[in-house]
Short mmCIF file of C-alpha atoms in Angstrom, two decimals:
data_model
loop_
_atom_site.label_atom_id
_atom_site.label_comp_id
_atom_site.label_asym_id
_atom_site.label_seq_id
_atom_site.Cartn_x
_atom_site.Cartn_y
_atom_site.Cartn_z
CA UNK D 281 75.42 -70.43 14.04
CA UNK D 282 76.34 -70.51 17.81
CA UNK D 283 75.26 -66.62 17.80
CA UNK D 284 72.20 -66.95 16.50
CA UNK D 285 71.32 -69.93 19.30
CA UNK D 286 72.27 -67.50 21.70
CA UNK D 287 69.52 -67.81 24.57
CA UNK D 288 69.80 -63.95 24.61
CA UNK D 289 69.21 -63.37 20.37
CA UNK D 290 66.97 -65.77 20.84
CA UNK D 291 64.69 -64.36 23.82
CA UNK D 292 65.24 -61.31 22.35
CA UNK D 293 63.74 -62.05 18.78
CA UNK D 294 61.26 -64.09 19.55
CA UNK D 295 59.60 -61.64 22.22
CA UNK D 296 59.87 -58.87 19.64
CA UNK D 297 58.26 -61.47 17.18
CA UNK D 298 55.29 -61.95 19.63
CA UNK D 299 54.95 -58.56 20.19
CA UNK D 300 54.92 -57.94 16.23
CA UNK D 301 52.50 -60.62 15.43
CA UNK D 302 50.16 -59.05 17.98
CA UNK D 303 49.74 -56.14 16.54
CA UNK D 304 49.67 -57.23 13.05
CA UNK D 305 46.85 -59.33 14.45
CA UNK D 306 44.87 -56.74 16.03
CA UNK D 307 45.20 -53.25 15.49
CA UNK D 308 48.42 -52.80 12.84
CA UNK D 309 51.59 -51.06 13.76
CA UNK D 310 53.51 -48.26 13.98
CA UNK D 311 57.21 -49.33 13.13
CA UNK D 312 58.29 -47.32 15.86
CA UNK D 313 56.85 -50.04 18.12
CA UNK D 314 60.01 -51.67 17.76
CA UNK D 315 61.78 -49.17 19.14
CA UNK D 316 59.69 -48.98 22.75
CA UNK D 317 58.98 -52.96 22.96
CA UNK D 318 63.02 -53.32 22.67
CA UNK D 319 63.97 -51.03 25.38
CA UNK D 320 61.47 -53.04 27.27
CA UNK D 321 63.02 -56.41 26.18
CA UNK D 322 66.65 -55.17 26.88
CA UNK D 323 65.45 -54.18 30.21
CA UNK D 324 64.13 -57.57 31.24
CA UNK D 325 67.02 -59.01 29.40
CA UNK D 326 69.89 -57.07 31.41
CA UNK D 327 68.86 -58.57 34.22
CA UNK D 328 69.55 -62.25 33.40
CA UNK D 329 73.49 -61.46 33.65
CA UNK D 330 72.81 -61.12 37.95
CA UNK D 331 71.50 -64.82 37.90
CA UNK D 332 73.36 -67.78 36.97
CA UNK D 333 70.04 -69.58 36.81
CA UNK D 334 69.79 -67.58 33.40
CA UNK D 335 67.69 -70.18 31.39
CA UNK D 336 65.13 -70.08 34.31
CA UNK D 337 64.75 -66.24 34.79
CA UNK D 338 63.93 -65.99 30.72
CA UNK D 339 61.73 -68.98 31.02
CA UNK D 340 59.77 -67.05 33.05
CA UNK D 341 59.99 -63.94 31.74
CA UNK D 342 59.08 -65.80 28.77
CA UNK D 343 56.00 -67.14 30.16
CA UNK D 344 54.93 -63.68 31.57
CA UNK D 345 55.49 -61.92 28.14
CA UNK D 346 53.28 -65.02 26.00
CA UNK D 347 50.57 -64.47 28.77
CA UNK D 348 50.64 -60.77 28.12
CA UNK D 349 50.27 -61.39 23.91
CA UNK D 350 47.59 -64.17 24.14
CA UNK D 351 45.32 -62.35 27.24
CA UNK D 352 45.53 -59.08 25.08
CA UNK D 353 44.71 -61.08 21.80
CA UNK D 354 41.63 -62.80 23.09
CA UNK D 355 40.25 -59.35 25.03
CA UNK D 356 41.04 -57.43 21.13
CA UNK D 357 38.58 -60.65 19.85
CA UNK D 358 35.67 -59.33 22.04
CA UNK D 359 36.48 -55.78 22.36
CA UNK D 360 38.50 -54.17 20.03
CA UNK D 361 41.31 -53.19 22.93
CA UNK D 362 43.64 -53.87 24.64
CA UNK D 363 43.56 -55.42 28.40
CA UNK D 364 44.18 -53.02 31.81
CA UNK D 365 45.58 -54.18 34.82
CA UNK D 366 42.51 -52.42 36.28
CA UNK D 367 39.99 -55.09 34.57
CA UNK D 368 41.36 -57.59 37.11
CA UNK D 369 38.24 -56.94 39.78
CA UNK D 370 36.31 -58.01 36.32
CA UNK D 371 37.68 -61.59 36.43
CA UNK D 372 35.05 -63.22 38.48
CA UNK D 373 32.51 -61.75 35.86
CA UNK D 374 34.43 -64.60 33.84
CA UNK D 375 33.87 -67.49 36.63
CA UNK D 376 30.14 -66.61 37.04
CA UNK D 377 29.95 -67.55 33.38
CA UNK D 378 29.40 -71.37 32.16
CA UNK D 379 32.62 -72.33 30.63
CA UNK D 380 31.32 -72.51 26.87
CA UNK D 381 30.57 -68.64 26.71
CA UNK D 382 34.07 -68.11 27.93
CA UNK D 383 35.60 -70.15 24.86
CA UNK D 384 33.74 -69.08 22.58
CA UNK D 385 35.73 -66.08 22.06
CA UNK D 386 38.80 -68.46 21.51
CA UNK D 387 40.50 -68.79 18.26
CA UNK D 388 43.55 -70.74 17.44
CA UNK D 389 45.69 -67.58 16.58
CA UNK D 390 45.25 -65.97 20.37
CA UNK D 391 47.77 -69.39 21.33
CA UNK D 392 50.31 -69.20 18.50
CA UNK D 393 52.00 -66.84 21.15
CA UNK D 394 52.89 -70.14 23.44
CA UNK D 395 55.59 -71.03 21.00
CA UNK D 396 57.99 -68.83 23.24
CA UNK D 397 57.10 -70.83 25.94
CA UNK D 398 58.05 -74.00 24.44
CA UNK D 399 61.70 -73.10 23.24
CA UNK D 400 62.33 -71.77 26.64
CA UNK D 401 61.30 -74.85 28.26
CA UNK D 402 63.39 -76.75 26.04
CA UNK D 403 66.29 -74.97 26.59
CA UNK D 404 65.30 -75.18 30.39
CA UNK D 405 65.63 -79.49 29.91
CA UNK D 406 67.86 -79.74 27.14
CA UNK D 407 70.82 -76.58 27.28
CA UNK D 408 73.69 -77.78 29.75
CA UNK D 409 75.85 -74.45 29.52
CA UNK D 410 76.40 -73.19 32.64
CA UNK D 411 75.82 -69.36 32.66
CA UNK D 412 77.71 -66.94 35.16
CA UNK D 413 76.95 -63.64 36.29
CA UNK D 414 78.23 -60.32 33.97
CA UNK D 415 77.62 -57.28 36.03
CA UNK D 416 79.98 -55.65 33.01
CA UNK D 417 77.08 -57.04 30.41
CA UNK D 418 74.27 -55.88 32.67
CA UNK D 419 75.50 -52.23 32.68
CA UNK D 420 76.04 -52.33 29.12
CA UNK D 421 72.46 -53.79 28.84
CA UNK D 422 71.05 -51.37 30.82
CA UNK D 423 72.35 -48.35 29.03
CA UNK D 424 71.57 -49.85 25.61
CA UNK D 425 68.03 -50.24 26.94
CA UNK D 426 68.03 -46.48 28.04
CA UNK D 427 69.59 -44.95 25.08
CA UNK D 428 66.83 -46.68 23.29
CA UNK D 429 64.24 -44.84 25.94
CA UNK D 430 66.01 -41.01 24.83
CA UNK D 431 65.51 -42.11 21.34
CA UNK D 432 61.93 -43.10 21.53
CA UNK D 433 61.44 -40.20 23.99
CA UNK D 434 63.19 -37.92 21.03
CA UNK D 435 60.44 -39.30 18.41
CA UNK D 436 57.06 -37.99 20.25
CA UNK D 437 54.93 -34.86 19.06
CA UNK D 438 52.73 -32.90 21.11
CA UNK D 439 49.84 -35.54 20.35
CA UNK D 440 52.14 -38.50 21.42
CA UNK D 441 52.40 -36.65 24.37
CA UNK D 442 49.03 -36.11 25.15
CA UNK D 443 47.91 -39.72 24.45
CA UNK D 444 50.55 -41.17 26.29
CA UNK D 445 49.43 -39.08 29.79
CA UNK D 446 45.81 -40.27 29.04
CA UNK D 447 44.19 -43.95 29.28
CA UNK D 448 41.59 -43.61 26.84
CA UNK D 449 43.39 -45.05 23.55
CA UNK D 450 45.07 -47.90 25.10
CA UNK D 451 44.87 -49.19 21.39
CA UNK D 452 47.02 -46.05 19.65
CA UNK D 453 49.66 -46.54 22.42
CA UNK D 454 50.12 -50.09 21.84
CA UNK D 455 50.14 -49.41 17.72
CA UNK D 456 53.14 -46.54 17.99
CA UNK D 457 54.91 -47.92 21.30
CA UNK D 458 54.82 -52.07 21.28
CA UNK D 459 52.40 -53.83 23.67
CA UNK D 460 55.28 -54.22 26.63
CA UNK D 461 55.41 -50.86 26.53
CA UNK D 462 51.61 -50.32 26.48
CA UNK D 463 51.68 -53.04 29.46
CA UNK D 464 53.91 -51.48 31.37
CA UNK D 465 53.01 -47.60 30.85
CA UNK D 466 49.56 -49.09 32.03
CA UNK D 467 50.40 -50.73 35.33
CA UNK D 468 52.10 -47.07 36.21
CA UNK D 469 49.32 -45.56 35.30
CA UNK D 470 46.75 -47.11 37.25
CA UNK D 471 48.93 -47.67 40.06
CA UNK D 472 49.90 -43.95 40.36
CA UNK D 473 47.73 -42.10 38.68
CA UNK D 474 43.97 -43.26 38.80
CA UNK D 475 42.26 -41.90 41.94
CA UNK D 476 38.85 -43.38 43.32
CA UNK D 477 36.56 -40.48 43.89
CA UNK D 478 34.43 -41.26 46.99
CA UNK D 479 31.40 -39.03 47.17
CA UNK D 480 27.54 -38.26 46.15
CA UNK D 481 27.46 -37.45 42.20
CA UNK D 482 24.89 -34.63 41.58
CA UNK D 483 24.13 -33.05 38.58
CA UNK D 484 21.55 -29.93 38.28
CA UNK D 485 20.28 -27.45 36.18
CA UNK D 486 19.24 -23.65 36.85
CA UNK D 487 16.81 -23.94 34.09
CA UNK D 488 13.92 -26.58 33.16
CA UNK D 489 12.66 -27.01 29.75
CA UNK D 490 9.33 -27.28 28.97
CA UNK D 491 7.63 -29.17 25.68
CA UNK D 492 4.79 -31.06 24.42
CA UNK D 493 6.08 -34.16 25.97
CA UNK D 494 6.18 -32.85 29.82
CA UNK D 495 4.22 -34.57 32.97
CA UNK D 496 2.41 -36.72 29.27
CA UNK D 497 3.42 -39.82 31.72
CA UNK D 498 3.23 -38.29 35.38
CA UNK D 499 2.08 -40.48 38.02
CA UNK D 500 2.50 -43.86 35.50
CA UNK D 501 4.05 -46.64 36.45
CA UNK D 502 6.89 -47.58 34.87
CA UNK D 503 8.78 -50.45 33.54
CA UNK D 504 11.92 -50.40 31.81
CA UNK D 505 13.02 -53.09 29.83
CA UNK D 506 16.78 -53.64 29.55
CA UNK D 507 17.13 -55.99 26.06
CA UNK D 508 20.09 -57.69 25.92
CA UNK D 509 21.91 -57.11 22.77
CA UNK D 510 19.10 -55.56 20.68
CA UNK D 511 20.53 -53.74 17.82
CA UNK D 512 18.16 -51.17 15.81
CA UNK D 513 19.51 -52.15 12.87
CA UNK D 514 17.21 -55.51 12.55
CA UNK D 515 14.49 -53.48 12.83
CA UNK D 516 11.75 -53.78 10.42
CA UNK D 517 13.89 -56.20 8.48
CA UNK D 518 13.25 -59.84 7.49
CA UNK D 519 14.68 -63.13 6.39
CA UNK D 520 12.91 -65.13 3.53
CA UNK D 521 9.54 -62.37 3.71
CA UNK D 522 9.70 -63.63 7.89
CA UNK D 523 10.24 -60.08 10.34
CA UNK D 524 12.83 -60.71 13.00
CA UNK D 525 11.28 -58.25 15.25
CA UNK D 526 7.35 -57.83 14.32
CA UNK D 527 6.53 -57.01 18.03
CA UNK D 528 9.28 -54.08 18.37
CA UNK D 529 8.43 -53.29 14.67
CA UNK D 530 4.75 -52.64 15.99
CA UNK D 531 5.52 -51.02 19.28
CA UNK D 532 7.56 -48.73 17.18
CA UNK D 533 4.82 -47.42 15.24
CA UNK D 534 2.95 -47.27 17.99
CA UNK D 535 4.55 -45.76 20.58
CA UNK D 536 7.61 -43.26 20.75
CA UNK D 537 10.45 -44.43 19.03
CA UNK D 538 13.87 -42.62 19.65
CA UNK D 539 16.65 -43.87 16.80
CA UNK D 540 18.95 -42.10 18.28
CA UNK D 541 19.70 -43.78 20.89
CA UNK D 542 23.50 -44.88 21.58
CA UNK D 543 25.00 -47.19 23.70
CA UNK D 544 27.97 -45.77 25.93
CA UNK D 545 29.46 -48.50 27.25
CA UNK D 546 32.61 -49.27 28.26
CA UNK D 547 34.31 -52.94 29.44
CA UNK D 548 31.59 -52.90 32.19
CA UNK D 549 29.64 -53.82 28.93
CA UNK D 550 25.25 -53.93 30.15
CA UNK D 551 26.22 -52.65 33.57
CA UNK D 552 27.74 -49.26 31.83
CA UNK D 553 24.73 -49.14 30.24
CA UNK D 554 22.93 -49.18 33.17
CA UNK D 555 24.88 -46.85 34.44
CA UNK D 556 24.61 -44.14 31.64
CA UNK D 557 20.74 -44.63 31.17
CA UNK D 558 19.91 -44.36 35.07
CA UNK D 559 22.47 -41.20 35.94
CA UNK D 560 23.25 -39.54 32.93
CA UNK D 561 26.42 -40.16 32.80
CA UNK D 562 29.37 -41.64 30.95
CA UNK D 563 30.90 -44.85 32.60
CA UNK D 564 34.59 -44.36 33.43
CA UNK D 565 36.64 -45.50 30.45
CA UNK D 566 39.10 -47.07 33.11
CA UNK D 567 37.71 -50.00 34.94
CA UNK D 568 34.63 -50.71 35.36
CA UNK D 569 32.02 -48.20 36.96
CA UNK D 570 29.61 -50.88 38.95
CA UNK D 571 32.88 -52.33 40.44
CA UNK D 572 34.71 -49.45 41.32
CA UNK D 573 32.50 -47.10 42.49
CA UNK D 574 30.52 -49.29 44.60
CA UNK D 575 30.41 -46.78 47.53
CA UNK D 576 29.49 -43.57 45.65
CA UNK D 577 25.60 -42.35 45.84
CA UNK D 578 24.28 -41.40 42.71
CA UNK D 579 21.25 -39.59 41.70
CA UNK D 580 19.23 -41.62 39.45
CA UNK D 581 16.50 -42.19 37.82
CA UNK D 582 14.83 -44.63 40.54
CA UNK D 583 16.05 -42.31 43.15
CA UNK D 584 13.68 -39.27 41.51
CA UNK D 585 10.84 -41.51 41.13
CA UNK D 586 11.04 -42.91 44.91
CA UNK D 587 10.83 -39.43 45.93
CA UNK D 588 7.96 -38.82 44.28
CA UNK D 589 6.19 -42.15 45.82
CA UNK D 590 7.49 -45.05 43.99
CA UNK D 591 8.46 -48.25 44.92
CA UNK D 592 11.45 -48.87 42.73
CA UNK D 593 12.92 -52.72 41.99
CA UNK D 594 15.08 -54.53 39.35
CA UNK D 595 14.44 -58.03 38.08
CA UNK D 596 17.07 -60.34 36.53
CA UNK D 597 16.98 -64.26 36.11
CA UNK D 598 21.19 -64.56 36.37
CA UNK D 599 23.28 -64.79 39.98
CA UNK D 600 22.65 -61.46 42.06
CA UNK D 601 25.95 -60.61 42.03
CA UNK D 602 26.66 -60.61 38.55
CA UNK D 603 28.52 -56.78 37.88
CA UNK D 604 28.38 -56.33 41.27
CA UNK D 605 24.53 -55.06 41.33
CA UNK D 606 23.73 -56.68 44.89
CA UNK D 607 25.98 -53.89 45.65
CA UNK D 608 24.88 -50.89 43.43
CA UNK D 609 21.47 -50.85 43.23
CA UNK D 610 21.36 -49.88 47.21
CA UNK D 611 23.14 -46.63 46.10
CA UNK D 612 21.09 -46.02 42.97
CA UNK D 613 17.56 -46.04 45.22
CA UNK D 614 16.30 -48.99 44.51
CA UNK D 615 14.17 -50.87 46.95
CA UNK D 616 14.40 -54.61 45.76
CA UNK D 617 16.22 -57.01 43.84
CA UNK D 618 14.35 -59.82 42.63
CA UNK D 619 17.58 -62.17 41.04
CA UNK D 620 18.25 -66.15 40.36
CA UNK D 621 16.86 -67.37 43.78
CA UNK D 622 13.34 -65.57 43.27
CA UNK D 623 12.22 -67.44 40.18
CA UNK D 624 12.11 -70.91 39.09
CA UNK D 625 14.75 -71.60 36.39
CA UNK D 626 13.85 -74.79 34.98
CA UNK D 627 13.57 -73.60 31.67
CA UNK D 628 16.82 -72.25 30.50
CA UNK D 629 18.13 -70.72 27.15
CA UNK D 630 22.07 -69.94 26.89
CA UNK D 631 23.30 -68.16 29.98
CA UNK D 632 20.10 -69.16 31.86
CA UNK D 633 16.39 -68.06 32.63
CA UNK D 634 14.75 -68.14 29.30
CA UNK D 635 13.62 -65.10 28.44
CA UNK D 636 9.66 -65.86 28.34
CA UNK D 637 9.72 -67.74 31.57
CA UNK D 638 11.52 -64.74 33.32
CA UNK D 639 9.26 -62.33 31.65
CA UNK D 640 6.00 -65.14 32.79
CA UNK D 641 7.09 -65.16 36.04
CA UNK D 642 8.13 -61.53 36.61
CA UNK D 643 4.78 -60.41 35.23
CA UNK D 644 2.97 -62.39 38.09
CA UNK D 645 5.66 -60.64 40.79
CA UNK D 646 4.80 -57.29 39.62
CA UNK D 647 0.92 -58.55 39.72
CA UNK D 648 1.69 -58.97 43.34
CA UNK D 649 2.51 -55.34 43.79
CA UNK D 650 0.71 -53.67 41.54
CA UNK D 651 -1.73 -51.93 44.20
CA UNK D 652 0.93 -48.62 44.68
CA UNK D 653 2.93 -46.86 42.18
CA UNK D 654 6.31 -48.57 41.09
CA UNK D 655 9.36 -48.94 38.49
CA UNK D 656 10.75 -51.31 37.68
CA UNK D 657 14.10 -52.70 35.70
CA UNK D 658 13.58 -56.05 34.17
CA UNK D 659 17.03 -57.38 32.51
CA UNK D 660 16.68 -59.78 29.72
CA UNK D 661 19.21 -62.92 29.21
CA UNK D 662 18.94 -65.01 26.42
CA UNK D 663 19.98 -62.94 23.71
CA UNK D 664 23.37 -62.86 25.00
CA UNK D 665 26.73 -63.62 23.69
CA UNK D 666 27.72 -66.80 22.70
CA UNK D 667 24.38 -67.24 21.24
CA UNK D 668 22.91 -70.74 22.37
CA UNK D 669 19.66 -71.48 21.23
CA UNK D 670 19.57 -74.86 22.88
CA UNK D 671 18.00 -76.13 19.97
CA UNK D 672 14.44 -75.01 21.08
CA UNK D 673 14.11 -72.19 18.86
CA UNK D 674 12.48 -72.35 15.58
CA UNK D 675 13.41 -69.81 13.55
CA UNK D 676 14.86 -70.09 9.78
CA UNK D 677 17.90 -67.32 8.83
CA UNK D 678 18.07 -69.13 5.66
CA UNK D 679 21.64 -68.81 4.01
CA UNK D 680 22.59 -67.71 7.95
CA UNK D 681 21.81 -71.20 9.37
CA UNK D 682 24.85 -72.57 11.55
CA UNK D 683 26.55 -68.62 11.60
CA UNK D 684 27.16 -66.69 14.96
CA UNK D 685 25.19 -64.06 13.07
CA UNK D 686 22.53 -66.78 12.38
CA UNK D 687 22.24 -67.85 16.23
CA UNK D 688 22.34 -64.12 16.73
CA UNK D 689 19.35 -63.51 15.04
CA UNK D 690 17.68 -66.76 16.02
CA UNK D 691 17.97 -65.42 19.58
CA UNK D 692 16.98 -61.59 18.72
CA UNK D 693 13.75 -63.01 17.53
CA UNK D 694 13.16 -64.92 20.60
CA UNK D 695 14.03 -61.98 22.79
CA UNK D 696 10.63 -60.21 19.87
CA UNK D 697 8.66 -62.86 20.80
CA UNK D 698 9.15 -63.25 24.46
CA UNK D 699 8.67 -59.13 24.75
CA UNK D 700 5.48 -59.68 23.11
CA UNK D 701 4.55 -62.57 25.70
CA UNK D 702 5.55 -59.97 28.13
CA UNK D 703 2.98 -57.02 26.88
CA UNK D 704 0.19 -59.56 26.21
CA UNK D 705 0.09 -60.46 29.88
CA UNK D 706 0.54 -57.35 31.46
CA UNK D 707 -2.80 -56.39 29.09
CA UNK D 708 -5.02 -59.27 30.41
CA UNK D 709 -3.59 -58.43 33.99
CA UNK D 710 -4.27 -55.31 33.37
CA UNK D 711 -1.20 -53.59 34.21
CA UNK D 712 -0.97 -51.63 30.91
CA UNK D 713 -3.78 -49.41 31.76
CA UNK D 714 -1.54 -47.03 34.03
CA UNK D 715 1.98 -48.24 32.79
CA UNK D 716 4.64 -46.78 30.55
CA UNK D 717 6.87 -49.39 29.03
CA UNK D 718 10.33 -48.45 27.83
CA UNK D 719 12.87 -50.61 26.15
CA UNK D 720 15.92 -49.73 25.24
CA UNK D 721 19.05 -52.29 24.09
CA UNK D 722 22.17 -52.62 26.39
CA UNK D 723 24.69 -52.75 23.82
CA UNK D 724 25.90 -54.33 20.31
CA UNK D 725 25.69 -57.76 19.60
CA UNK D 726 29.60 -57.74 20.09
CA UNK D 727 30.07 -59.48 16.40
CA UNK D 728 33.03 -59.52 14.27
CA UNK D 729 32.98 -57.18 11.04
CA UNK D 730 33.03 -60.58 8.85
CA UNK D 731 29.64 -61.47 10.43
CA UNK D 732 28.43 -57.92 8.90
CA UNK D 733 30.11 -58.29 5.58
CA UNK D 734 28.04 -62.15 5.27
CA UNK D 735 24.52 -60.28 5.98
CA UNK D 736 24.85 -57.47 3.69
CA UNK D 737 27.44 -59.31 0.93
CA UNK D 738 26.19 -62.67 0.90
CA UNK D 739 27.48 -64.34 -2.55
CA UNK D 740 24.40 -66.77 -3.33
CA UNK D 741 26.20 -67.95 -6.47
CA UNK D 742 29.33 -69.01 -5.09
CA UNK D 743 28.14 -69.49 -1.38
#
């Protein structure tokens, strides 16, 4: 009985536990994980014999290890990943945010990690053995903890090896290796490995394609619509005979319509997509592109069209420095940002600026400066995760009332309706007479696959 109280059994079983639990949580497991978190644990472990303050050092560790399990659990919620040491420049994304869209990614499972925490505390209060240091048992530690490291080392295939040396499947590394081991192999990585380029990105072609669809728009101004979490898979569908989207439904018939559009986004979420749809190119898959890269040039979309006469801006009712844009858009050409402080954000629908009231407003700026050629970027809000309504929209999703899907779609057609607002009053201000309007969505609503299986395998018998 007195073995298996052991403060060392017990650190030891109940971090492999964590570490387990994660990954049946999350992503599933490779048993071999048990192998690579171990080595890990042992590691930490030997070290406790060089402090007689024992129950303190594993307290800590202990804390460190439950932080790593319930930070990677809530970033798998919204993501489907694991966390980087890299996202840290991301974390006052988080702070800019009100506090409810935050925790609404919180479940009770991302916390069942803190038990760790609480038998380490109590054996911090309650355990009066006095521990002494073992340099014998912290060499014998040590080279258990190795000979575990030659036999996971003795395990990997050519295609371990080539994940391993690459960041992209952070989620395959933590399934076969353990999530310590994940951590850890991460923080080498990006502190050793991952180089900041610092120069102009240019990309050109020796040959130009011609079709039907060249100069159709030349000299046109242009305004691009960035729609917050617009999926084209609620297009041209309905909810009790009602359309979600009957204004993109009829500027789809209407106009161009390209379905195969994908978002390419990475963690840097609408800014990525930004990113991609400006340059024509891929956001890093390590960090976050708008953070990182903050003094690279790029050519861009806005930069071709100010060479060619334009005056090129991006509108956006949230905080100016939200993904860092204050800083980017100077480097992508642009020659004003209209944010927050321009407009007057009384009227405010989850994260902020309604929708309609930015697109009101933003119509009348663009009025203002509608006597020479511009493009501009106008980035919708409202239809943005967690999906507030604040109870001012009206719109019935029937057997998806008081879902996240339901709110979802609640929101999506608000974002239709304000879009329409949008295009009737650039018509009677007669800005659609020389103006190309794109729209294109950011990214996925960012819902869990249960969400998906209620819309399309909704029981109405049982409910």
């Amino acid at each position: 009985m007195k073995k298996l109280l052991n403060i060392n059994f017990i650190f030891l079983l109940t971090s492999i536990f964590s570490s387990f639990l994660l990954l049946y949580n999350t992503c599933g497991f490779n048993i071999r994980f048990i192998i690579g978190d171990l080595c890990f644990i042992i590691f930490i472990l030997s070290f406790s014999y060089l402090f007689k303050n024992k129950k303190l050092y594993l307290f800590i560790w202990s804390v460190i290890l439950s932080a790593i399990c319930i930070i990677n659990s809530l970033y798998f919620n919204e993501y489907n990943d694991f966390v980087s040491i890299c996202l840290i420049k991301t974390f006052n994304q988080a702070l800019n945010l009100p506090s409810e869209a935050v925790t609404s990614v919180f479940e009770i499972n991302d916390f069942i990690y803190l038990y760790q925490i609480v038998i380490f505390l109590l054996y911090l209060i309650f355990d009066k053995k006095e521990y002494i240091k073992n340099k014998v048992k912290f060499k014998n530690s040590v080279l258990t903890s190795f000979s575990l490291f030659v036999i996971l080392i003795l395990t990997l295939n050519s295609n371990d090896i080539y994940r391993i040396s690459n960041e992209w499947n952070k989620v395959y590394k933590a399934r076969n290796f353990g999530i310590y081991t994940y951590q850890l192999s991460d923080v080498i990585y990006n502190t050793f490995k991952y180089v900041k380029p610092n120069k102009t990105i240019n990309l050109s072609t020796k040959e130009k394609v011609s079709n039907e669809y060249t100069n159709i728009f030349k000299d046109r101004n242009v305004i691009f619509i960035h729609a917050e979490s617009v999926q084209s898979m609620f297009l041209d569908k309905t909810i009790d005979g009602v359309e979600i989207t009957p204004n993109l439904n009829k500027l789809k018939e209407t106009g161009l319509y390209f379905s195969n559009f994908y978002s390419q986004e990475s963690v840097g979420t609408s800014s990525d997509t930004e990113y991609t749809f400006y340059t024509s190119l891929l956001p890093i898959g390590v960090g976050t592109t708008f953070l990182d890269f903050e003094s690279n040039n790029f050519n861009t979309i806005q930069k071709a069209l100010k060479n060619n006469g334009y005056y090129t801006f991006s509108m956006h009712g949230n905080t100016c420095e939200y993904w860092n844009r204050n800083k980017m858009y100077p480097k992508f050409s642009y020659d004003k940002y209209y944010c927050y402080d321009t407009y007057d954000l009384t009227d405010k629908i989850g994260l902020g600026l309604s929708d309609t009231s930015f697109f009101l407003q933003s119509a009348d700026i663009i009025n203002s400066i509608s006597d020479k050629k511009f493009a501009a970027t106008l980035i919708m809000l409202s239809n943005h995760t967690p999906f507030y309504t604040n109870g001012k929209i009206d719109f019935n999703t029937s057997y998806l009332e008081g879902t996240m899907l339901g709110s979802y779609l609640k929101l999506l057609n608000y974002a239709d309706k304000s879009i329409g607002l949008f295009i009737d009053k650039l018509d009677k201000l007669k800005l659609l007479d020389n103006t190309v309007v794109v729209i294109y969505g950011d990214h996925d609503a960012k819902l869990k696959k249960e969400n998906y299986d209620l819309y399309y395998n909704y029981d109405f018998n049982t409910k």
